[in-house]
């Protein structure tokens, strides 16, 4: 016996395909057109999200507050007194219920209260999936009240409705991604929302430098008698250049450092360059400090750590959090900036631009700015959530292998280093960066196009965001240096590179109709052999290590370092540190070591360049 349901649209979001089909089969009054539905059933728990889903489907509504309904004279309630009885009855109401015309509604025997406003505007309601499943279980159409997520008056379809329809060309249903990105329940947030916690869980298990760390045994933590017990400051902390000291992963003050990093991110968003710099320096110092801090005085005496940082430490030690971060997280403007900043292809400057245009969420960017943002940013929005998901080491290694294999198929002799946080030993990464080079100089010229085409044909690359061939175009000659960058902070070298979106094309076609593998951000950097050591160093990071390396070259050596080579600041000429009497380096690691040696720096394994 079919239950007397209203016309129902089942929202596919967060219901797996099989279950979705199964559920659809249980609904006698199912519609595939949300515009026909009286009730939208959704596997959601939040009304904001529910309303968003309606918008995404092109159904614009004005919210109706449920509590206001019974007393609001503008609303006519239909069938309210009868609903319990009707609920247990079957009838042929499903035909008439599909009409949204107000006249029809007055005669509709729908068992769920059907409501219209006094002007006859139809109301649509979104209810939790449990309403449907529980009703089915009990063979009764339950009142929706306690399952209601949202209700609103339907508005006429607008321009926007058409523009956000799923199958529009140039707009590959980006709001779908936005919708997922806007999930605000912590349990559903991507792992990357907690990248550091995630990292630590895994990295704690690695023995790393733990055993090397001198242990400081303190019997007391009271501050006045600590002065004499403070551990010695390691000599290497007296340098102001973090490239001159070991900064291992997982330092003993990691937990505090994470809070400082959060401050730094917010300072970045606030365009506080001096603050960013100061926090970066303090973070780098603490990353290299081998003892767990036990006293305010212990931080204050560290080079690069001011009394301010010491005060932050004290606050964190006492409260477990920093008020500055709590305030920032609750700040509407900063939250919006952070959302935009997390779009791949959007830096802090663009995030502020978006904000200043009045945009407040990704949907605004799509609705009002889609045509004006770059293609890279469009892709960044399309894959907003996927790009925030961390990439495990194993997958990064597999991606590297595939790239190298294609490279060598095109031209034998390629060598590759997977750089970035992977090389620094992290258990997971935000994207994959690889540096490829070949001792045969002819092999690297205009190679980036070839390898991209090969990987596109093999369906690994789904989108090529940027293809830069500047290095090849000028004959792979290291560019003479022409003064400070016009755009400070871009930090972009002139190497040939392809910034692509990657997806493993292998999947079980019997289980999925569509490739379920996550999209990943991959950078393929091609360096001519003669400067490949610089490319490897420049792309290995960490950020403050790189900053200090450039500063060291400038201040101490009057050189200009970037990933495409080293120049002399006196005459702008290229300085070759990678060849010796026997010629060029035999491999990329040797090339890297020669650059360190040539700069008068001790070579450090990348796992000790974790400067934060
Ligand atoms: C509904 O969503 C939750 C969490 O997002 C999920 O665990 C559950 O399996 C979903 N229900 C169905 C029927 O797919
Ligand atoms: C590179 O190409 C140039 C010009 O085509 C050629 O003269 C040279 O021999 C090539 N070098 C190698 C190592 O193949």
Coordinates of C-alpha atoms in Angstrom, one line a residue, residues 36 63 78 268 392 425 548:
X36 CA 7.5 20.3 -8.9
X63 CA 13.0 32.0 3.7
X78 CA -3.9 23.4 4.8
X268 CA 49.0 37.5 5.8
X392 CA 49.7 10.8 0.7
X425 CA 59.7 14.3 4.5
X548 CA 66.8 33.2 4.1

